[in-house]
mmCIF file of C-alpha atoms in Angstrom:
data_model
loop_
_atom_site.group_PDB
_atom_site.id
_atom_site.type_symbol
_atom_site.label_atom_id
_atom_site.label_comp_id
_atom_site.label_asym_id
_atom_site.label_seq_id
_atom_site.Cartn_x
_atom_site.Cartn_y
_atom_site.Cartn_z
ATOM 1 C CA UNK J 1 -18.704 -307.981 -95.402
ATOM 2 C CA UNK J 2 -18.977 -305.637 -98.202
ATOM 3 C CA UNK J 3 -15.499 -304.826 -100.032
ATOM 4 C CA UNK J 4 -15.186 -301.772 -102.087
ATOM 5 C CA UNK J 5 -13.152 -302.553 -105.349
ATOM 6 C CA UNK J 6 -13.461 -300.357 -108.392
ATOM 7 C CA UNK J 7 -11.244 -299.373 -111.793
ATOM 8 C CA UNK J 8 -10.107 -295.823 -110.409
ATOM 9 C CA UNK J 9 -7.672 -293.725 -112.580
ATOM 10 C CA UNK J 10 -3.978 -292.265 -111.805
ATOM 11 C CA UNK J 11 -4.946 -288.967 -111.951
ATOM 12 C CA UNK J 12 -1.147 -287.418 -111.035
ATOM 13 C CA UNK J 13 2.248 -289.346 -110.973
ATOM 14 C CA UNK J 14 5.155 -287.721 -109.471
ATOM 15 C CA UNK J 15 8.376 -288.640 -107.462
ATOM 16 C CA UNK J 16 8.344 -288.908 -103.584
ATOM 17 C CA UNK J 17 11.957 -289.571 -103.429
ATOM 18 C CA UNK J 18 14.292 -291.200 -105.320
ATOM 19 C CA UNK J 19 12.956 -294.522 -106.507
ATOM 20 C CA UNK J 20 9.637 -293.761 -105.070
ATOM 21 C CA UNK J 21 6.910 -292.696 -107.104
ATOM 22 C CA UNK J 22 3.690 -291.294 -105.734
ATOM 23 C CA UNK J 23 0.114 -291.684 -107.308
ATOM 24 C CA UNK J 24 -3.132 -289.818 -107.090
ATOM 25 C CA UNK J 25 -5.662 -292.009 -107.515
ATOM 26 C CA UNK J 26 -9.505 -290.947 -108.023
ATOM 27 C CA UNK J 27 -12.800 -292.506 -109.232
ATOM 28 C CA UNK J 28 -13.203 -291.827 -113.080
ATOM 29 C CA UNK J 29 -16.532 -289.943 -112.575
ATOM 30 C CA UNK J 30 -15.512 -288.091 -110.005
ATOM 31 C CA UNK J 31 -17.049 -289.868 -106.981
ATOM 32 C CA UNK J 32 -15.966 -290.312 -103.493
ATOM 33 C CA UNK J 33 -13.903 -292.844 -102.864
ATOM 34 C CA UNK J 34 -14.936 -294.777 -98.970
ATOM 35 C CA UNK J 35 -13.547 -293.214 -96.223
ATOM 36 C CA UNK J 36 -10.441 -294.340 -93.995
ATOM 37 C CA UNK J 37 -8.067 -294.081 -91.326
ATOM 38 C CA UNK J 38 -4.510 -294.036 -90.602
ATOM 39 C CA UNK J 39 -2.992 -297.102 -90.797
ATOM 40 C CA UNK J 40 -5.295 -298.405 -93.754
ATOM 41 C CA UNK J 41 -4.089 -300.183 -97.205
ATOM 42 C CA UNK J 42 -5.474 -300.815 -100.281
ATOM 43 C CA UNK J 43 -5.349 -304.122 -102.834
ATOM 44 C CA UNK J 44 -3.894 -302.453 -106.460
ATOM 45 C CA UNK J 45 -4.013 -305.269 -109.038
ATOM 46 C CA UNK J 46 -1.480 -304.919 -111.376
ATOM 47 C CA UNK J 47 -1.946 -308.110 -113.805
ATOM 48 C CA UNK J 48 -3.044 -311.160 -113.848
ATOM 49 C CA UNK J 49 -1.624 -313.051 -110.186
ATOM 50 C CA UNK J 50 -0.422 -309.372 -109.814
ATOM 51 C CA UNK J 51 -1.426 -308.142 -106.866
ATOM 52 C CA UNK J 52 0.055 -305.977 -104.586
ATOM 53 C CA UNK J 53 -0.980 -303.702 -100.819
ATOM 54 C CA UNK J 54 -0.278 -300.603 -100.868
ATOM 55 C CA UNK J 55 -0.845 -298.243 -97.330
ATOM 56 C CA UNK J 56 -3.000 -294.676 -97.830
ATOM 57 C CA UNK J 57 -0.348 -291.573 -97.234
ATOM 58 C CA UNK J 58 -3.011 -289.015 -98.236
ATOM 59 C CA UNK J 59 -5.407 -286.989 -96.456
ATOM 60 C CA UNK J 60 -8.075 -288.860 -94.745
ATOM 61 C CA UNK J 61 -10.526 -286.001 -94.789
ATOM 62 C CA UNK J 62 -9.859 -285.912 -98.940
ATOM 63 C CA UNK J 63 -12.899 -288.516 -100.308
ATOM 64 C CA UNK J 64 -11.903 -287.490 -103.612
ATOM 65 C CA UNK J 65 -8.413 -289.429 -103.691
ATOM 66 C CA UNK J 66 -6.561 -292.130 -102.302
ATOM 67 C CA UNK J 67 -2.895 -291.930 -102.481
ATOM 68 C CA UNK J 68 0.200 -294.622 -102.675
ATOM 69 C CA UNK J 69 3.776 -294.491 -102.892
ATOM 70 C CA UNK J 70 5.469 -297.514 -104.256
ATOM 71 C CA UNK J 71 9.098 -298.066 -103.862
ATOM 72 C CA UNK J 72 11.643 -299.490 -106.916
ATOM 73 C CA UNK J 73 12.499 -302.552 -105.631
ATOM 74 C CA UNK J 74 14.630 -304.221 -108.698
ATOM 75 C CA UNK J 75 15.223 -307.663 -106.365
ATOM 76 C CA UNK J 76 11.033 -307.674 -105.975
ATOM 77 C CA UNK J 77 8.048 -310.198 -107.547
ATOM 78 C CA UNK J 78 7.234 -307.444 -110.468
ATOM 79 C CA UNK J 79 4.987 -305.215 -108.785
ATOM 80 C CA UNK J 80 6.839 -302.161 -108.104
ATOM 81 C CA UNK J 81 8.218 -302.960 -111.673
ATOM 82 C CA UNK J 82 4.500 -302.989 -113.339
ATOM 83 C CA UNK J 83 4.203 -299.323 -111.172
ATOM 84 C CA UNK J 84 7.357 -297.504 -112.159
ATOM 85 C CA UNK J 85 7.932 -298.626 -115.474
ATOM 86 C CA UNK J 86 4.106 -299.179 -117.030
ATOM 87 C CA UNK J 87 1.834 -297.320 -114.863
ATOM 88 C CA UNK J 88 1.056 -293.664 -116.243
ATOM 89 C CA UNK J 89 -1.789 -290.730 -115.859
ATOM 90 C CA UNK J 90 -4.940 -291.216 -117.289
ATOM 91 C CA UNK J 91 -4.491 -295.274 -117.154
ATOM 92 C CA UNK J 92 -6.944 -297.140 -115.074
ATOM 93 C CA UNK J 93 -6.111 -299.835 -112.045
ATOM 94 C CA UNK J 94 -8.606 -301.906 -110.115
ATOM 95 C CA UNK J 95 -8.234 -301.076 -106.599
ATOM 96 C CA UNK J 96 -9.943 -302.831 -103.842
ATOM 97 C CA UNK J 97 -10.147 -301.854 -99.571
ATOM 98 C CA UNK J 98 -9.127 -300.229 -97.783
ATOM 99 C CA UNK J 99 -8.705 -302.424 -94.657
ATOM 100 C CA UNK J 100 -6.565 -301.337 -91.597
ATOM 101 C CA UNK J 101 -4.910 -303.841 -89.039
ATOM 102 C CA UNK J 102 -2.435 -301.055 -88.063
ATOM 103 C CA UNK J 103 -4.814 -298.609 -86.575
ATOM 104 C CA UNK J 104 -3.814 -295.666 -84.355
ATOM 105 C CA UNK J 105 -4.894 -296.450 -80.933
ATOM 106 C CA UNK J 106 -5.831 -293.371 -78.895
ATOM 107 C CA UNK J 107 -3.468 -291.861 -76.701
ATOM 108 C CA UNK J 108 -1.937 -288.994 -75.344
ATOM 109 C CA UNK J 109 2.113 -289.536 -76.406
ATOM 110 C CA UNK J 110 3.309 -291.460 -79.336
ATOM 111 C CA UNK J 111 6.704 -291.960 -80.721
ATOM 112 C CA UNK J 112 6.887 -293.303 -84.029
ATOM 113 C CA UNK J 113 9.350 -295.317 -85.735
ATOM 114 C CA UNK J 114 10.310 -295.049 -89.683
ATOM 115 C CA UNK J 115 12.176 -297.260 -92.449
ATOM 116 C CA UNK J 116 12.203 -296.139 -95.349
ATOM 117 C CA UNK J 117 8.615 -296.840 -97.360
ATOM 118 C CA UNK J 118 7.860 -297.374 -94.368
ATOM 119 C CA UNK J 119 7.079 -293.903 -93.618
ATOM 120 C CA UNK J 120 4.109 -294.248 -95.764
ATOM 121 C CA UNK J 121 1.414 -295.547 -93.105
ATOM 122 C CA UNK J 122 3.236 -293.251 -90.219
ATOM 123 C CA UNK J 123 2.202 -290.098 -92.715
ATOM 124 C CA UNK J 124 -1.249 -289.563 -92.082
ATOM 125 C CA UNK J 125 -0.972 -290.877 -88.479
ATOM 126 C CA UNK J 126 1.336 -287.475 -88.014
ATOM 127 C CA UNK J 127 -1.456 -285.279 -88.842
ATOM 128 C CA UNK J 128 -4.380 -286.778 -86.387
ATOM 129 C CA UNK J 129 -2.060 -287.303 -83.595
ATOM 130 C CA UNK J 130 -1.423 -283.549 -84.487
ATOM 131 C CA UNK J 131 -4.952 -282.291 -84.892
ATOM 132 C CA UNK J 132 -5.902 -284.597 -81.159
ATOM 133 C CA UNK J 133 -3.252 -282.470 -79.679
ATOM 134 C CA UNK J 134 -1.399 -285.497 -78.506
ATOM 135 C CA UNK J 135 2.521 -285.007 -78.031
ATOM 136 C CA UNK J 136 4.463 -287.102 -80.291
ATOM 137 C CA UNK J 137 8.313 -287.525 -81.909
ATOM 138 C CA UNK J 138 9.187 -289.355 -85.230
ATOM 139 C CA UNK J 139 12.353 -290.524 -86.010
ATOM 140 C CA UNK J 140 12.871 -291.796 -89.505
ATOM 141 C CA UNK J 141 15.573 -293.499 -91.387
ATOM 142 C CA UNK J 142 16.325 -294.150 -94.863
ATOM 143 C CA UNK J 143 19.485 -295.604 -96.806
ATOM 144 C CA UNK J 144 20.788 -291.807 -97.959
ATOM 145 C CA UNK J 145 18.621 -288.694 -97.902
ATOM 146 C CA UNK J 146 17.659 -288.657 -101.285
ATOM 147 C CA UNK J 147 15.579 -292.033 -100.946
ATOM 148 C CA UNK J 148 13.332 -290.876 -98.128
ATOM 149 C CA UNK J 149 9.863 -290.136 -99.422
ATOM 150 C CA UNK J 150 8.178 -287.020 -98.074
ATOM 151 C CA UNK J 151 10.569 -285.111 -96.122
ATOM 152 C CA UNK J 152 9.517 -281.687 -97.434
ATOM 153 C CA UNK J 153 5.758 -282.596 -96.292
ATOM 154 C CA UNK J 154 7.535 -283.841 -93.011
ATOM 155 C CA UNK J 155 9.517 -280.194 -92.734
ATOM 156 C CA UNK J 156 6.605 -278.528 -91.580
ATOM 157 C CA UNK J 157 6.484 -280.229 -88.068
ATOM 158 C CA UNK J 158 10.088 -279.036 -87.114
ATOM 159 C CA UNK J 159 11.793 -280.911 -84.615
ATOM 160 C CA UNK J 160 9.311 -283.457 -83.894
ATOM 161 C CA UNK J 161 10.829 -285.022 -86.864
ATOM 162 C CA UNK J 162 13.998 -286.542 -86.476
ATOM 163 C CA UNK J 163 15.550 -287.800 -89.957
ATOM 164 C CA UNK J 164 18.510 -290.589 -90.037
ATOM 165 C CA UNK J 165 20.203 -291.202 -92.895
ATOM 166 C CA UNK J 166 22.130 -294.214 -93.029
ATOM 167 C CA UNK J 167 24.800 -292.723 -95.162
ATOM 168 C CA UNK J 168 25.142 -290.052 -92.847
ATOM 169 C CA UNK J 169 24.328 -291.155 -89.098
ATOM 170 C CA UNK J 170 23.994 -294.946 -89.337
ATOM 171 C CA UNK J 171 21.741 -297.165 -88.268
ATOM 172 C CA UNK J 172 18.679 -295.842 -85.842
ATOM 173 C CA UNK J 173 19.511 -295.883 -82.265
ATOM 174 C CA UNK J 174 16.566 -298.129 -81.233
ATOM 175 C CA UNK J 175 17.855 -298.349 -78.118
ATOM 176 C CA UNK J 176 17.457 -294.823 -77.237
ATOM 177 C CA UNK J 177 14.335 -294.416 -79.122
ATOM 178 C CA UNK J 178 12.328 -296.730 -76.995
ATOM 179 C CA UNK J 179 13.894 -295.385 -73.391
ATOM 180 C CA UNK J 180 12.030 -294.111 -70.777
ATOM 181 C CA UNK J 181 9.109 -294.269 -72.579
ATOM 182 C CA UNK J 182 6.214 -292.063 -70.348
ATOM 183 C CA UNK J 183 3.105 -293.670 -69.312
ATOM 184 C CA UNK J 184 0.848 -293.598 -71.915
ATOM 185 C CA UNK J 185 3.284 -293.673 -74.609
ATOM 186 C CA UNK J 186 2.381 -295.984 -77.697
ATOM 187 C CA UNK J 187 5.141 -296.779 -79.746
ATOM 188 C CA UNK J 188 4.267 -297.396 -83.938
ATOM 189 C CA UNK J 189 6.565 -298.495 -86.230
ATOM 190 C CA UNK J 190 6.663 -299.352 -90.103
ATOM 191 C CA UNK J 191 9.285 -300.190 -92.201
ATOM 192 C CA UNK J 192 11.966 -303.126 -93.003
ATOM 193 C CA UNK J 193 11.640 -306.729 -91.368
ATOM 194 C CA UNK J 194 14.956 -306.631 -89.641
ATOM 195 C CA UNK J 195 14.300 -303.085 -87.980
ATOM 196 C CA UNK J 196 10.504 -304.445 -86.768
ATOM 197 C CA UNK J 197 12.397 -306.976 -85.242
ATOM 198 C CA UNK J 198 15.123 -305.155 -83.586
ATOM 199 C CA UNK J 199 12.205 -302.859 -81.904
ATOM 200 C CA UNK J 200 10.496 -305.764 -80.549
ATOM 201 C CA UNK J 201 13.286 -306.645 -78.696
ATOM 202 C CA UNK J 202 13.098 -302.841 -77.417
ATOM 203 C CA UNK J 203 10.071 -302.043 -76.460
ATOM 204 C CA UNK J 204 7.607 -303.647 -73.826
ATOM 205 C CA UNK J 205 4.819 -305.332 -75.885
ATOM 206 C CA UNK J 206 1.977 -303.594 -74.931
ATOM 207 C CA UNK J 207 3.485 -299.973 -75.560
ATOM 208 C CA UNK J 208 4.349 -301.692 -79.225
ATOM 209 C CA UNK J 209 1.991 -301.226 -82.566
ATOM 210 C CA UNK J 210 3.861 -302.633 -85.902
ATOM 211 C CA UNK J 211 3.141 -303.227 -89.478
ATOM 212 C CA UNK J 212 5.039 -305.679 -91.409
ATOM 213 C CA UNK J 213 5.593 -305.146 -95.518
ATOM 214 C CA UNK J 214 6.861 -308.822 -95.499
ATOM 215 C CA UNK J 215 6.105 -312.318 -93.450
ATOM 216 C CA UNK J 216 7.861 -312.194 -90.474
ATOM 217 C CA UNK J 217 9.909 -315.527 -89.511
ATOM 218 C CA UNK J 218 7.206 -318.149 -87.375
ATOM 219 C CA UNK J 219 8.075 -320.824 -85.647
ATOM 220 C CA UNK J 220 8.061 -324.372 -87.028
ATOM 221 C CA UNK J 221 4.922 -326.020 -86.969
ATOM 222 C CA UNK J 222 3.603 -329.393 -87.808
ATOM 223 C CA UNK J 223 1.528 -329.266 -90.989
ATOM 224 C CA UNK J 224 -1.243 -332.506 -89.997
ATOM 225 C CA UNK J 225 -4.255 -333.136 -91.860
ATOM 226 C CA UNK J 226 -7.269 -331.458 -90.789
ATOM 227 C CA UNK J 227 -11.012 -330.854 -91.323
ATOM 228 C CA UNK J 228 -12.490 -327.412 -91.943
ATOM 229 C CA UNK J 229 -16.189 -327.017 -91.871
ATOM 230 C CA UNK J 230 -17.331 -324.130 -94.145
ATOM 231 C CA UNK J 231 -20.641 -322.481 -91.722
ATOM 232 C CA UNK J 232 -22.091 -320.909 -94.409
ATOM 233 C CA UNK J 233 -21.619 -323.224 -97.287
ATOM 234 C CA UNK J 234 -22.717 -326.214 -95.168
ATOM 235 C CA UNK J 235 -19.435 -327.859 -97.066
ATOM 236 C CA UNK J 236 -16.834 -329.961 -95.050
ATOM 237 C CA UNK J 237 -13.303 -330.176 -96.597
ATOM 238 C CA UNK J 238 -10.177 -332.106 -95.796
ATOM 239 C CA UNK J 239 -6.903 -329.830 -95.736
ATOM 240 C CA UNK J 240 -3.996 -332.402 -96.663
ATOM 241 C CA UNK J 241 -0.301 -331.496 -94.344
ATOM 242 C CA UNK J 242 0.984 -329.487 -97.877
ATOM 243 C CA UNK J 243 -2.153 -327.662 -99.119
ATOM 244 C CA UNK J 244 -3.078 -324.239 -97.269
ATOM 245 C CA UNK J 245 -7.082 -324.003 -96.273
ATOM 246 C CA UNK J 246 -7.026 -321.033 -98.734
ATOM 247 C CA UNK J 247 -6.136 -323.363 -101.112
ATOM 248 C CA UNK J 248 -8.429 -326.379 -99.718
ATOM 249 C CA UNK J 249 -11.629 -324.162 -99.970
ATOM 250 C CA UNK J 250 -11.138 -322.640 -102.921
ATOM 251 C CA UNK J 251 -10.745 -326.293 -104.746
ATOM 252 C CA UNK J 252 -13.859 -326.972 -103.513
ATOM 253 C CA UNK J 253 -15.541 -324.258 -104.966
ATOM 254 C CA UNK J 254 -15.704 -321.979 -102.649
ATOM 255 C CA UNK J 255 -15.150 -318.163 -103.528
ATOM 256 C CA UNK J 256 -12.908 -315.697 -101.298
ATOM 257 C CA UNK J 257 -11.548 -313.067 -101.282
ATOM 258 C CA UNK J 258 -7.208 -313.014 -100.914
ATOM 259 C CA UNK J 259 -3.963 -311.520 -102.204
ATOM 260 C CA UNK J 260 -0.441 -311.798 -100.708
ATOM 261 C CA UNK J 261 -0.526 -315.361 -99.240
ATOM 262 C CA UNK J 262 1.913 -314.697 -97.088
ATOM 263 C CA UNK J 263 0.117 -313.871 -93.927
ATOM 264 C CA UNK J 264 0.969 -309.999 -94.182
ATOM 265 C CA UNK J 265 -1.870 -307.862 -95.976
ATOM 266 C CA UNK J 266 -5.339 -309.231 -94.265
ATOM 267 C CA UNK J 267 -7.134 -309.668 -96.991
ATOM 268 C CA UNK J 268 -8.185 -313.276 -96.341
ATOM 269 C CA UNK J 269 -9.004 -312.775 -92.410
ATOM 270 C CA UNK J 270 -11.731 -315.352 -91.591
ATOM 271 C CA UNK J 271 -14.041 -315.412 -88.863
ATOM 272 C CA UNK J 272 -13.490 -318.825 -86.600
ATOM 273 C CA UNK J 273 -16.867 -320.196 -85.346
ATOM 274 C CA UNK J 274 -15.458 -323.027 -83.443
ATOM 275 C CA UNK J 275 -11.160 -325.207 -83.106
ATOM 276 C CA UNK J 276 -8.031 -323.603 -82.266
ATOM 277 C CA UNK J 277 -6.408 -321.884 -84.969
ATOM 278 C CA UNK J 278 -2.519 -322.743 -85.269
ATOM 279 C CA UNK J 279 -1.806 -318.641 -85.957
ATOM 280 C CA UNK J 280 1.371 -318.338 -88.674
ATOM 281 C CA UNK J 281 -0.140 -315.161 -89.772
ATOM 282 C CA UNK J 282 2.330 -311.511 -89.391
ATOM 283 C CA UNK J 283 -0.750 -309.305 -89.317
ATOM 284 C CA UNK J 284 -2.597 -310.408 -85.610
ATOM 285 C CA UNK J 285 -1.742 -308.796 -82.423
ATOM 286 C CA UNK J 286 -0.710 -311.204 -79.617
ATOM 287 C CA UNK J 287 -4.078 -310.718 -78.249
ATOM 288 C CA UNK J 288 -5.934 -311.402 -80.988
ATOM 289 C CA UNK J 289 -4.191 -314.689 -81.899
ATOM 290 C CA UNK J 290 -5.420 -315.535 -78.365
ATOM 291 C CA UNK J 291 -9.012 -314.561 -78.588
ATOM 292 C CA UNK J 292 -8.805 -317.313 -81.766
ATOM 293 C CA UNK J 293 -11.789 -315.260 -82.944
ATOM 294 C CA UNK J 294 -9.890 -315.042 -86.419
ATOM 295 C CA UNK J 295 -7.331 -316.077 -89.096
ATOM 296 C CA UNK J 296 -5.343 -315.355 -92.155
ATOM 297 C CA UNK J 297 -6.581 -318.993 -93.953
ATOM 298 C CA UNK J 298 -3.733 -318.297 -96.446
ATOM 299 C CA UNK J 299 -1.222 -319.754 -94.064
ATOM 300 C CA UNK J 300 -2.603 -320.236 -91.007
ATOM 301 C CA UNK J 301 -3.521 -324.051 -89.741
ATOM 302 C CA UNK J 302 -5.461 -325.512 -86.734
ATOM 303 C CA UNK J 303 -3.744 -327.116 -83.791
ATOM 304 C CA UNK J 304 -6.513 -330.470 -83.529
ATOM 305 C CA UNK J 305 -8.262 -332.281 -86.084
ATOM 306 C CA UNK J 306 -10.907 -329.632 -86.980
ATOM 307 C CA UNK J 307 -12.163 -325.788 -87.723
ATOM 308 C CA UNK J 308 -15.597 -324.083 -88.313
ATOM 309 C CA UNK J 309 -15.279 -320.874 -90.281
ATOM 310 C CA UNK J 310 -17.930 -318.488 -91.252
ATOM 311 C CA UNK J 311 -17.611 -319.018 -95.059
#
């Protein structure tokens, strides 16, 4: 498949919150940019093994811009650093996507469920669950007021936005967020690893859509040697208990595309022609690690002695 990737330019810069910044990004001769959905992310390389996913927060029906917000995290791997401190108007950034593992399902009620940047994904999904004429709640919390991105866009939908800040109201009451949820309810929520996990434990799995900024904890595997066969390349390579297969193929020459290598952004999702993938990935549903129809080859293994992929 086809990836769009192309040097677009920061055509505005301005603050979202405090230690957010928001950027407008557009095509430098004025082209439209592919559409997407809510729920979609894009690749923004910042440097050289600087590469970072960022989720859409614009307008999906707006093909002349795509736009990010990218929180200040001072503890980070020098992304959000490259952003905030280097990043102005007029400079150009090589963006590649979008892809979307966090789509919005349709349905007729949806609650949805906000920390912090996480809001960013959630945004757009507001406005078509909105336009549909679905019935929906958010309920969105943030360290202090200040620090939540997009609240005065958010003001316009009244009380079907609930805001929690930490500082004010403590943590989110996840408990009573995910009661008596109606039938037909879906539940999405975005944000910090320990709040993802704390809804899980909420809500019934099948009511439950989440996306995950960071790898979420898997359970200990055995790392054994196995074979992958590459379809395509008619190439057979051994992937040794400490080397990933993103690693193993690419050593043997072997071009694809990746980016976090953590299992989180979906980037390196490869079609499995034949073997059982052993699934470490944070991006798959529970149903789709079933199917074994796919895998994230960046940390994902295979639970025999062999895999076929379609590379």
């Amino acid at each position: 498949m086809t990836v769009y990737e192309a040097e677009l330019v920061v055509a505005r810069r301005e603050s979202a919150a405090d230690g957010v910044l928001a950027l407008t990004l557009r095509h430098p001769l004025g082209e439209d940019l592919p559409a997407w959905e809510p729920g979609a992310h894009v690749d923004v390389v910042l440097g050289p093994e600087l590469e970072r996913q960022y989720s859409l927060c614009g307008d999906p029906a707006d093909r002349s811009a795509w736009r990010i917000a990218v929180l200040r995290e001072p503890e980070g791997r020098g992304g959000s650093a490259r952003v905030h401190e280097q990043l102005c108007e007029g400079d150009k950034v090589r963006v590649r996507g979008p892809r979307n593992h966090f789509r919005l399902e349709p349905a007729t009620r949806y609650r949805f469920v906000a920390g912090g940047i996480g809001i960013t994904p959630i945004l757009p999904m507001l406005a078509v669950a909105e336009a549909a004429g679905a019935e929906w709640t958010l309920v969105y919390g943030g360290r202090t007021r200040n620090s939540m991105a997009f609240t005065r866009e958010l003001a316009r939908y009244g009380d079907r936005v609930t805001l929690c800040p930490q500082d004010e109201s403590g943590l989110l009451d996840l408990d009573a967020v995910t009661a008596d949820l109606p039938e037909g309810t879906l539940l999405y929520c975005c944000g910090p690893g320990p709040l993802l996990d704390a809804v899980e434990v909420c809500c019934p799995a099948d009511r439950l859509r989440v996306e995950r900024f960071t790898p979420k904890e898997q359970p200990a595997g055995v790392n054994g040697e196995f074979e992958v066969e590459l379809a395509q390349s008619g190439r057979t390579v051994t992937v040794a208990p400490d080397v990933s297969v993103l690693d193993a193929v690419r050593a043997a020459g072997v071009e694809v595309l990746y980016s976090c290598t953590e299992g989180t952004c979906g980037t390196c999702e490869t079609d499995v022609l034949d073997g059982t993938p052993d699934h470490r990935d944070s991006v798959l549903t529970d149903a789709e690690r079933e199917s074994g129809e796919t895998m994230m080859i960046c940390v994902s293994r295979c639970r025999g002695k062999r895999l076929v992929l379609d590379l």
